[in-house]
Amino acid sequence: MDVRTITVIWAPRMLSILRIVAALVFMAHGTQKILGFPPSSMNPTMFSLPWIAGILELVGGALLVIGLFSRPVAFILSGEMAVAYFLAHAPKSFFPALNGGDAAILFCFVFLYIAVAGPGPLSVDAQRRRGTDGY
């Protein structure tokens, strides 16, 4: 098997795996804020900016895990992470390694990539597409 064959077979699958793993890690931030698990000192008041972020992380993360409405959800979550970076991290320092914004930047661009590339074949969106195409 040559590199091109491996790329054609595995690139779409790895896109799905990237989406699922990133969404699971992201969703943990929402469960921490909204459900208190894993336990932390973060307990945002309802309808505050951190609470809204937690809802987006929890619900958006869950939708991305299963790959439902992936493109618009990923676009919204990418924007959330851009806002989070500039509101919460950038004022602390210019350098992401010092301001704790590394994850926000990575999530922002991973989600932006998913918004453009789509969810990959292992998703509800792909199943719905196949169902309408007759495959």
Tab-separated table of N, CA, C and O in Angstrom, residues 5-128:
chain	number	residue	atom	x	y	z
A	5	THR	N	-2.594	5.907	-1.239
A	5	THR	CA	-3.708	5.047	-0.849
A	5	THR	C	-4.023	5.211	0.632
A	5	THR	O	-5.187	5.329	1.017
A	6	ILE	N	-2.991	5.237	1.445
A	6	ILE	CA	-3.191	5.418	2.890
A	6	ILE	C	-3.850	6.775	3.151
A	6	ILE	O	-4.782	6.878	3.949
A	7	THR	N	-3.377	7.810	2.459
A	7	THR	CA	-3.931	9.150	2.638
A	7	THR	C	-5.402	9.188	2.241
A	7	THR	O	-6.232	9.738	2.965
A	8	VAL	N	-5.741	8.614	1.109
A	8	VAL	CA	-7.123	8.624	0.624
A	8	VAL	C	-8.038	7.877	1.599
A	8	VAL	O	-9.147	8.322	1.884
A	9	ILE	N	-7.552	6.776	2.138
A	9	ILE	CA	-8.369	5.969	3.048
A	9	ILE	C	-8.453	6.605	4.431
A	9	ILE	O	-9.528	6.680	5.023
A	10	TRP	N	-7.330	7.057	4.951
A	10	TRP	CA	-7.285	7.464	6.356
A	10	TRP	C	-7.525	8.939	6.629
A	10	TRP	O	-7.947	9.298	7.733
A	11	ALA	N	-7.277	9.826	5.685
A	11	ALA	CA	-7.468	11.262	5.948
A	11	ALA	C	-8.896	11.591	6.392
A	11	ALA	O	-9.080	12.281	7.397
A	12	PRO	N	-9.920	11.100	5.712
A	12	PRO	CA	-11.283	11.399	6.176
A	12	PRO	C	-11.584	10.790	7.549
A	12	PRO	O	-12.243	11.424	8.382
A	13	ARG	N	-11.094	9.606	7.784
A	13	ARG	CA	-11.313	8.965	9.087
A	13	ARG	C	-10.609	9.728	10.203
A	13	ARG	O	-11.150	9.885	11.297
A	14	MET	N	-9.404	10.202	9.929
A	14	MET	CA	-8.666	10.964	10.940
A	14	MET	C	-9.334	12.309	11.211
A	14	MET	O	-9.278	12.811	12.334
A	15	LEU	N	-9.994	12.879	10.214
A	15	LEU	CA	-10.769	14.098	10.431
A	15	LEU	C	-11.882	13.829	11.448
A	15	LEU	O	-12.100	14.610	12.370
A	16	SER	N	-12.561	12.700	11.298
A	16	SER	CA	-13.605	12.321	12.262
A	16	SER	C	-13.016	12.107	13.649
A	16	SER	O	-13.591	12.554	14.653
A	17	ILE	N	-11.884	11.450	13.715
A	17	ILE	CA	-11.245	11.183	15.014
A	17	ILE	C	-10.800	12.496	15.663
A	17	ILE	O	-10.998	12.702	16.868
A	18	LEU	N	-10.227	13.402	14.878
A	18	LEU	CA	-9.848	14.721	15.396
A	18	LEU	C	-11.073	15.444	15.958
A	18	LEU	O	-11.025	16.009	17.049
A	19	ARG	N	-12.167	15.420	15.212
A	19	ARG	CA	-13.404	16.076	15.653
A	19	ARG	C	-13.897	15.487	16.968
A	19	ARG	O	-14.220	16.213	17.914
A	20	ILE	N	-13.934	14.183	17.075
A	20	ILE	CA	-14.453	13.513	18.272
A	20	ILE	C	-13.571	13.789	19.484
A	20	ILE	O	-14.068	14.158	20.555
A	21	VAL	N	-12.268	13.634	19.337
A	21	VAL	CA	-11.356	13.838	20.475
A	21	VAL	C	-11.367	15.300	20.920
A	21	VAL	O	-11.461	15.595	22.121
A	22	ALA	N	-11.293	16.225	19.965
A	22	ALA	CA	-11.318	17.655	20.322
A	22	ALA	C	-12.632	17.996	21.017
A	22	ALA	O	-12.641	18.725	22.018
A	23	ALA	N	-13.735	17.465	20.533
A	23	ALA	CA	-15.041	17.762	21.134
A	23	ALA	C	-15.161	17.180	22.538
A	23	ALA	O	-15.728	17.822	23.432
A	24	LEU	N	-14.623	15.988	22.766
A	24	LEU	CA	-14.677	15.395	24.107
A	24	LEU	C	-13.860	16.213	25.105
A	24	LEU	O	-14.313	16.474	26.228
A	25	VAL	N	-12.671	16.629	24.699
A	25	VAL	CA	-11.836	17.451	25.582
A	25	VAL	C	-12.516	18.794	25.831
A	25	VAL	O	-12.569	19.287	26.955
A	26	PHE	N	-13.084	19.372	24.788
A	26	PHE	CA	-13.774	20.656	24.893
A	26	PHE	C	-15.002	20.543	25.790
A	26	PHE	O	-15.263	21.410	26.631
A	27	MET	N	-15.748	19.471	25.622
A	27	MET	CA	-16.959	19.256	26.402
A	27	MET	C	-16.661	19.178	27.900
A	27	MET	O	-17.486	19.589	28.724
A	28	ALA	N	-15.487	18.688	28.264
A	28	ALA	CA	-15.105	18.606	29.681
A	28	ALA	C	-15.066	19.986	30.329
A	28	ALA	O	-15.362	20.121	31.521
A	29	HIS	N	-14.753	21.025	29.546
A	29	HIS	CA	-14.775	22.388	30.087
A	29	HIS	C	-16.212	22.811	30.401
A	29	HIS	O	-16.465	23.486	31.386
A	30	GLY	N	-17.142	22.392	29.559
A	30	GLY	CA	-18.548	22.697	29.802
A	30	GLY	C	-19.107	21.925	30.983
A	30	GLY	O	-19.862	22.485	31.792
A	31	THR	N	-18.755	20.649	31.114
A	31	THR	CA	-19.250	19.881	32.263
A	31	THR	C	-18.695	20.444	33.558
A	31	THR	O	-19.383	20.459	34.577
A	32	GLN	N	-17.476	20.949	33.503
A	32	GLN	CA	-16.872	21.545	34.697
A	32	GLN	C	-17.631	22.806	35.115
A	32	GLN	O	-17.925	22.991	36.301
A	33	LYS	N	-17.979	23.643	34.150
A	33	LYS	CA	-18.668	24.899	34.461
A	33	LYS	C	-20.138	24.678	34.835
A	33	LYS	O	-20.653	25.294	35.752
A	34	ILE	N	-20.813	23.808	34.105
A	34	ILE	CA	-22.263	23.672	34.261
A	34	ILE	C	-22.644	22.561	35.242
A	34	ILE	O	-23.545	22.722	36.051
A	35	LEU	N	-21.957	21.419	35.177
A	35	LEU	CA	-22.319	20.275	36.004
A	35	LEU	C	-21.426	20.100	37.228
A	35	LEU	O	-21.676	19.230	38.064
A	36	GLY	N	-20.362	20.892	37.306
A	36	GLY	CA	-19.450	20.780	38.440
A	36	GLY	C	-18.596	19.530	38.426
A	36	GLY	O	-18.102	19.090	39.457
A	37	PHE	N	-18.411	18.948	37.215
A	37	PHE	CA	-17.559	17.766	37.103
A	37	PHE	C	-16.638	17.914	35.920
A	37	PHE	O	-17.104	18.211	34.823
A	38	PRO	N	-15.370	17.694	36.087
A	38	PRO	CA	-14.672	17.416	37.339
A	38	PRO	C	-14.740	18.640	38.266
A	38	PRO	O	-14.831	19.780	37.790
A	39	PRO	N	-14.708	18.380	39.562
A	39	PRO	CA	-14.865	19.469	40.533
A	39	PRO	C	-13.812	20.564	40.348
A	39	PRO	O	-12.653	20.281	40.084
A	40	SER	N	-14.269	21.798	40.454
A	40	SER	CA	-13.357	22.942	40.364
A	40	SER	C	-13.957	24.102	41.141
A	40	SER	O	-15.094	24.039	41.604
A	41	SER	N	-13.205	25.159	41.225
A	41	SER	CA	-13.702	26.347	41.910
A	41	SER	C	-14.634	27.158	41.005
A	41	SER	O	-15.267	28.096	41.463
A	42	MET	N	-14.706	26.783	39.733
A	42	MET	CA	-15.549	27.523	38.797
A	42	MET	C	-17.016	27.127	38.988
A	42	MET	O	-17.382	25.974	38.819
A	43	ASN	N	-17.817	28.087	39.364
A	43	ASN	CA	-19.249	27.892	39.538
A	43	ASN	C	-19.947	29.163	39.051
A	43	ASN	O	-20.402	29.971	39.846
A	44	PRO	N	-20.030	29.346	37.728
A	44	PRO	CA	-20.549	30.613	37.207
A	44	PRO	C	-22.039	30.788	37.496
A	44	PRO	O	-22.801	29.828	37.504
A	45	THR	N	-22.408	32.030	37.722
A	45	THR	CA	-23.818	32.324	37.933
A	45	THR	C	-24.559	32.229	36.603
A	45	THR	O	-23.991	32.515	35.542
A	46	MET	N	-25.819	31.841	36.699
A	46	MET	CA	-26.630	31.640	35.513
A	46	MET	C	-26.686	32.918	34.673
A	46	MET	O	-26.843	34.018	35.203
A	47	PHE	N	-26.542	32.737	33.368
A	47	PHE	CA	-26.591	33.788	32.360
A	47	PHE	C	-25.391	34.733	32.371
A	47	PHE	O	-25.391	35.728	31.653
A	48	SER	N	-24.361	34.416	33.165
A	48	SER	CA	-23.117	35.183	33.093
A	48	SER	C	-22.350	34.722	31.859
A	48	SER	O	-22.663	33.684	31.262
A	49	LEU	N	-21.324	35.463	31.474
A	49	LEU	CA	-20.523	35.088	30.302
A	49	LEU	C	-19.880	33.709	30.460
A	49	LEU	O	-19.956	32.891	29.530
A	50	PRO	N	-19.281	33.378	31.624
A	50	PRO	CA	-18.730	32.025	31.782
A	50	PRO	C	-19.810	30.932	31.736
A	50	PRO	O	-19.564	29.839	31.235
A	51	TRP	N	-21.005	31.230	32.213
A	51	TRP	CA	-22.095	30.247	32.169
A	51	TRP	C	-22.515	30.001	30.721
A	51	TRP	O	-22.699	28.858	30.309
A	52	ILE	N	-22.653	31.078	29.949
A	52	ILE	CA	-23.013	30.935	28.531
A	52	ILE	C	-21.927	30.149	27.798
A	52	ILE	O	-22.229	29.270	26.982
A	53	ALA	N	-20.662	30.441	28.113
A	53	ALA	CA	-19.552	29.685	27.512
A	53	ALA	C	-19.669	28.210	27.881
A	53	ALA	O	-19.472	27.333	27.034
A	54	GLY	N	-20.014	27.916	29.143
A	54	GLY	CA	-20.173	26.532	29.584
A	54	GLY	C	-21.284	25.813	28.841
A	54	GLY	O	-21.138	24.644	28.465
A	55	ILE	N	-22.396	26.500	28.607
A	55	ILE	CA	-23.504	25.906	27.841
A	55	ILE	C	-23.051	25.610	26.414
A	55	ILE	O	-23.303	24.524	25.875
A	56	LEU	N	-22.364	26.579	25.789
A	56	LEU	CA	-21.851	26.355	24.431
A	56	LEU	C	-20.886	25.173	24.404
A	56	LEU	O	-20.919	24.352	23.477
A	57	GLU	N	-20.013	25.093	25.403
A	57	GLU	CA	-19.033	24.009	25.454
A	57	GLU	C	-19.711	22.660	25.670
A	57	GLU	O	-19.336	21.665	25.033
A	58	LEU	N	-20.697	22.623	26.527
A	58	LEU	CA	-21.386	21.367	26.829
A	58	LEU	C	-22.251	20.909	25.652
A	58	LEU	O	-22.090	19.793	25.151
A	59	VAL	N	-23.131	21.758	25.197
A	59	VAL	CA	-24.049	21.391	24.112
A	59	VAL	C	-23.315	21.302	22.778
A	59	VAL	O	-23.467	20.325	22.038
A	60	GLY	N	-22.500	22.310	22.480
A	60	GLY	CA	-21.741	22.286	21.227
A	60	GLY	C	-20.771	21.125	21.169
A	60	GLY	O	-20.631	20.469	20.134
A	61	GLY	N	-20.108	20.849	22.295
A	61	GLY	CA	-19.201	19.703	22.349
A	61	GLY	C	-19.927	18.394	22.097
A	61	GLY	O	-19.458	17.537	21.345
A	62	ALA	N	-21.102	18.232	22.701
A	62	ALA	CA	-21.882	17.003	22.504
A	62	ALA	C	-22.318	16.852	21.046
A	62	ALA	O	-22.246	15.760	20.474
A	63	LEU	N	-22.756	17.960	20.447
A	63	LEU	CA	-23.151	17.898	19.032
A	63	LEU	C	-21.965	17.536	18.140
A	63	LEU	O	-22.111	16.764	17.182
A	64	LEU	N	-20.791	18.077	18.456
A	64	LEU	CA	-19.610	17.744	17.651
A	64	LEU	C	-19.159	16.300	17.868
A	64	LEU	O	-18.664	15.669	16.937
A	65	VAL	N	-19.306	15.788	19.075
A	65	VAL	CA	-18.919	14.390	19.320
A	65	VAL	C	-19.684	13.470	18.379
A	65	VAL	O	-19.102	12.580	17.751
A	66	ILE	N	-20.987	13.684	18.267
A	66	ILE	CA	-21.782	12.809	17.391
A	66	ILE	C	-21.756	13.274	15.938
A	66	ILE	O	-22.169	12.530	15.046
A	67	GLY	N	-21.291	14.501	15.717
A	67	GLY	CA	-21.188	14.998	14.344
A	67	GLY	C	-22.514	15.456	13.778
A	67	GLY	O	-22.821	15.205	12.621
A	68	LEU	N	-23.305	16.150	14.596
A	68	LEU	CA	-24.594	16.667	14.150
A	68	LEU	C	-24.514	18.187	14.034
A	68	LEU	O	-24.105	18.861	14.986
A	69	PHE	N	-24.919	18.722	12.877
A	69	PHE	CA	-24.814	20.160	12.584
A	69	PHE	C	-23.370	20.636	12.778
A	69	PHE	O	-23.115	21.733	13.285
A	70	SER	N	-22.434	19.822	12.357
A	70	SER	CA	-21.018	20.030	12.659
A	70	SER	C	-20.460	21.348	12.160
A	70	SER	O	-19.741	22.030	12.898
A	71	ARG	N	-20.742	21.702	10.936
A	71	ARG	CA	-20.149	22.932	10.386
A	71	ARG	C	-20.603	24.187	11.130
A	71	ARG	O	-19.753	24.964	11.575
A	72	PRO	N	-21.909	24.425	11.293
A	72	PRO	CA	-22.290	25.643	12.020
A	72	PRO	C	-21.888	25.613	13.494
A	72	PRO	O	-21.477	26.638	14.055
A	73	VAL	N	-21.977	24.447	14.121
A	73	VAL	CA	-21.579	24.340	15.536
A	73	VAL	C	-20.090	24.624	15.678
A	73	VAL	O	-19.671	25.387	16.554
A	74	ALA	N	-19.268	24.032	14.816
A	74	ALA	CA	-17.823	24.258	14.883
A	74	ALA	C	-17.490	25.726	14.640
A	74	ALA	O	-16.600	26.283	15.288
A	75	PHE	N	-18.210	26.357	13.736
A	75	PHE	CA	-17.972	27.789	13.463
A	75	PHE	C	-18.286	28.633	14.699
A	75	PHE	O	-17.519	29.517	15.077
A	76	ILE	N	-19.404	28.347	15.349
A	76	ILE	CA	-19.788	29.086	16.562
A	76	ILE	C	-18.763	28.856	17.674
A	76	ILE	O	-18.343	29.794	18.353
A	77	LEU	N	-18.341	27.598	17.850
A	77	LEU	CA	-17.371	27.294	18.907
A	77	LEU	C	-16.007	27.913	18.604
A	77	LEU	O	-15.302	28.335	19.521
A	78	SER	N	-15.644	27.994	17.341
A	78	SER	CA	-14.403	28.665	16.965
A	78	SER	C	-14.468	30.138	17.375
A	78	SER	O	-13.510	30.672	17.950
A	79	GLY	N	-15.591	30.757	17.109
A	79	GLY	CA	-15.777	32.147	17.516
A	79	GLY	C	-15.759	32.315	19.018
A	79	GLY	O	-15.183	33.280	19.545
A	80	GLU	N	-16.390	31.371	19.722
A	80	GLU	CA	-16.373	31.425	21.188
A	80	GLU	C	-14.936	31.400	21.702
A	80	GLU	O	-14.574	32.149	22.611
A	81	MET	N	-14.103	30.552	21.120
A	81	MET	CA	-12.724	30.445	21.578
A	81	MET	C	-11.914	31.681	21.222
A	81	MET	O	-11.032	32.090	21.984
A	82	ALA	N	-12.210	32.315	20.087
A	82	ALA	CA	-11.529	33.571	19.746
A	82	ALA	C	-11.890	34.650	20.762
A	82	ALA	O	-11.012	35.364	21.267
A	83	VAL	N	-13.175	34.745	21.089
A	83	VAL	CA	-13.620	35.726	22.091
A	83	VAL	C	-12.992	35.412	23.447
A	83	VAL	O	-12.492	36.303	24.140
A	84	ALA	N	-12.999	34.141	23.832
A	84	ALA	CA	-12.418	33.739	25.126
A	84	ALA	C	-10.942	34.116	25.187
A	84	ALA	O	-10.464	34.608	26.217
A	85	TYR	N	-10.234	33.900	24.087
A	85	TYR	CA	-8.815	34.240	24.082
A	85	TYR	C	-8.614	35.730	24.317
A	85	TYR	O	-7.823	36.146	25.165
A	86	PHE	N	-9.328	36.555	23.557
A	86	PHE	CA	-9.095	37.997	23.646
A	86	PHE	C	-9.665	38.619	24.923
A	86	PHE	O	-9.133	39.619	25.396
A	87	LEU	N	-10.709	38.040	25.491
A	87	LEU	CA	-11.267	38.584	26.735
A	87	LEU	C	-10.548	38.080	27.980
A	87	LEU	O	-10.309	38.843	28.911
A	88	ALA	N	-10.232	36.797	28.004
A	88	ALA	CA	-9.710	36.196	29.238
A	88	ALA	C	-8.200	35.987	29.250
A	88	ALA	O	-7.588	36.013	30.309
A	89	HIS	N	-7.599	35.747	28.096
A	89	HIS	CA	-6.186	35.369	28.079
A	89	HIS	C	-5.259	36.491	27.622
A	89	HIS	O	-4.264	36.779	28.284
A	90	ALA	N	-5.558	37.108	26.499
A	90	ALA	CA	-4.671	38.125	25.934
A	90	ALA	C	-4.367	39.280	26.891
A	90	ALA	O	-3.233	39.765	26.898
A	91	PRO	N	-5.337	39.742	27.709
A	91	PRO	CA	-5.000	40.840	28.631
A	91	PRO	C	-3.922	40.481	29.658
A	91	PRO	O	-3.253	41.369	30.186
A	92	LYS	N	-3.721	39.196	29.922
A	92	LYS	CA	-2.726	38.773	30.918
A	92	LYS	C	-1.302	38.895	30.380
A	92	LYS	O	-0.379	39.181	31.134
A	93	SER	N	-1.124	38.605	29.101
A	93	SER	CA	0.198	38.649	28.473
A	93	SER	C	0.025	38.503	26.975
A	93	SER	O	-0.942	37.907	26.506
A	94	PHE	N	0.995	38.982	26.218
A	94	PHE	CA	0.971	38.825	24.766
A	94	PHE	C	1.230	37.372	24.358
A	94	PHE	O	0.737	36.912	23.350
A	95	PHE	N	1.990	36.643	25.178
A	95	PHE	CA	2.444	35.309	24.821
A	95	PHE	C	1.488	34.231	25.334
A	95	PHE	O	1.245	34.134	26.536
A	96	PRO	N	0.962	33.384	24.434
A	96	PRO	CA	0.025	32.337	24.846
A	96	PRO	C	0.589	31.390	25.908
A	96	PRO	O	-0.153	30.932	26.779
A	97	ALA	N	1.870	31.105	25.860
A	97	ALA	CA	2.465	30.218	26.860
A	97	ALA	C	2.418	30.840	28.259
A	97	ALA	O	2.412	30.124	29.255
A	98	LEU	N	2.358	32.158	28.326
A	98	LEU	CA	2.304	32.850	29.611
A	98	LEU	C	0.879	33.192	30.043
A	98	LEU	O	0.601	33.298	31.231
A	99	ASN	N	-0.022	33.383	29.075
A	99	ASN	CA	-1.374	33.815	29.438
A	99	ASN	C	-2.371	32.666	29.566
A	99	ASN	O	-3.540	32.891	29.847
A	100	GLY	N	-1.927	31.420	29.331
A	100	GLY	CA	-2.806	30.260	29.468
A	100	GLY	C	-3.778	30.086	28.318
A	100	GLY	O	-4.729	29.314	28.426
A	101	GLY	N	-3.543	30.775	27.212
A	101	GLY	CA	-4.473	30.722	26.094
A	101	GLY	C	-4.156	29.705	25.019
A	101	GLY	O	-4.803	29.690	23.976
A	102	ASP	N	-3.185	28.831	25.273
A	102	ASP	CA	-2.797	27.840	24.257
A	102	ASP	C	-3.995	27.022	23.784
A	102	ASP	O	-4.222	26.852	22.587
A	103	ALA	N	-4.755	26.489	24.736
A	103	ALA	CA	-5.893	25.623	24.395
A	103	ALA	C	-6.950	26.410	23.623
A	103	ALA	O	-7.530	25.896	22.655
A	104	ALA	N	-7.201	27.650	24.014
A	104	ALA	CA	-8.199	28.462	23.321
A	104	ALA	C	-7.809	28.664	21.855
A	104	ALA	O	-8.653	28.561	20.964
A	105	ILE	N	-6.535	28.929	21.612
A	105	ILE	CA	-6.067	29.113	20.233
A	105	ILE	C	-6.209	27.815	19.441
A	105	ILE	O	-6.711	27.813	18.315
A	106	LEU	N	-5.773	26.718	20.028
A	106	LEU	CA	-5.873	25.432	19.325
A	106	LEU	C	-7.321	25.058	19.050
A	106	LEU	O	-7.666	24.654	17.934
A	107	PHE	N	-8.200	25.175	20.051
A	107	PHE	CA	-9.615	24.874	19.835
A	107	PHE	C	-10.189	25.774	18.746
A	107	PHE	O	-10.930	25.322	17.874
A	108	CYS	N	-9.847	27.056	18.774
A	108	CYS	CA	-10.343	27.996	17.774
A	108	CYS	C	-10.027	27.514	16.361
A	108	CYS	O	-10.908	27.450	15.504
A	109	PHE	N	-8.781	27.129	16.128
A	109	PHE	CA	-8.392	26.760	14.770
A	109	PHE	C	-8.781	25.336	14.391
A	109	PHE	O	-9.084	25.069	13.228
A	110	VAL	N	-8.844	24.435	15.349
A	110	VAL	CA	-9.346	23.083	15.050
A	110	VAL	C	-10.823	23.176	14.661
A	110	VAL	O	-11.258	22.569	13.678
A	111	PHE	N	-11.600	23.947	15.415
A	111	PHE	CA	-13.018	24.089	15.101
A	111	PHE	C	-13.232	24.845	13.796
A	111	PHE	O	-14.154	24.521	13.031
A	112	LEU	N	-12.393	25.830	13.519
A	112	LEU	CA	-12.497	26.538	12.245
A	112	LEU	C	-12.210	25.576	11.087
A	112	LEU	O	-12.898	25.599	10.063
A	113	TYR	N	-11.222	24.707	11.263
A	113	TYR	CA	-10.924	23.705	10.239
A	113	TYR	C	-12.119	22.771	10.033
A	113	TYR	O	-12.498	22.478	8.896
A	114	ILE	N	-12.728	22.318	11.115
A	114	ILE	CA	-13.887	21.421	11.003
A	114	ILE	C	-15.049	22.145	10.322
A	114	ILE	O	-15.781	21.540	9.526
A	115	ALA	N	-15.227	23.433	10.617
A	115	ALA	CA	-16.291	24.202	9.968
A	115	ALA	C	-16.101	24.232	8.456
A	115	ALA	O	-17.070	24.190	7.696
A	116	VAL	N	-14.854	24.261	8.012
A	116	VAL	CA	-14.564	24.304	6.578
A	116	VAL	C	-14.513	22.903	5.973
A	116	VAL	O	-15.098	22.646	4.917
A	117	ALA	N	-13.829	21.970	6.638
A	117	ALA	CA	-13.610	20.631	6.086
A	117	ALA	C	-14.796	19.699	6.278
A	117	ALA	O	-14.935	18.714	5.557
A	118	GLY	N	-15.640	19.984	7.252
A	118	GLY	CA	-16.766	19.099	7.544
A	118	GLY	C	-16.387	18.101	8.625
A	118	GLY	O	-15.254	18.088	9.106
A	119	PRO	N	-17.346	17.265	9.016
A	119	PRO	CA	-17.153	16.381	10.166
A	119	PRO	C	-16.420	15.080	9.879
A	119	PRO	O	-16.032	14.376	10.801
A	120	GLY	N	-16.255	14.733	8.618
A	120	GLY	CA	-15.673	13.440	8.290
A	120	GLY	C	-16.762	12.376	8.176
A	120	GLY	O	-17.936	12.636	8.460
A	121	PRO	N	-16.374	11.171	7.783
A	121	PRO	CA	-17.370	10.134	7.494
A	121	PRO	C	-18.031	9.518	8.727
A	121	PRO	O	-19.122	8.960	8.615
A	122	LEU	N	-17.401	9.595	9.874
A	122	LEU	CA	-17.958	8.988	11.084
A	122	LEU	C	-18.770	10.037	11.842
A	122	LEU	O	-18.361	10.535	12.885
A	123	SER	N	-19.922	10.390	11.293
A	123	SER	CA	-20.740	11.446	11.881
A	123	SER	C	-22.195	11.264	11.485
A	123	SER	O	-22.509	10.627	10.471
A	124	VAL	N	-23.068	11.832	12.279
A	124	VAL	CA	-24.497	11.828	11.950
A	124	VAL	C	-24.722	12.619	10.667
A	124	VAL	O	-25.526	12.212	9.816
A	125	ASP	N	-24.009	13.726	10.503
A	125	ASP	CA	-24.135	14.518	9.270
A	125	ASP	C	-23.836	13.677	8.038
A	125	ASP	O	-24.569	13.740	7.045
A	126	ALA	N	-22.775	12.884	8.083
A	126	ALA	CA	-22.418	12.032	6.937
A	126	ALA	C	-23.489	10.968	6.715
A	126	ALA	O	-23.833	10.667	5.566
A	127	GLN	N	-24.025	10.409	7.783
A	127	GLN	CA	-25.089	9.417	7.654
A	127	GLN	C	-26.333	10.035	7.014
A	127	GLN	O	-26.972	9.411	6.167
A	128	ARG	N	-26.664	11.234	7.425
A	128	ARG	CA	-27.827	11.927	6.859
A	128	ARG	C	-27.609	12.211	5.377
A	128	ARG	O	-28.526	12.079	4.570
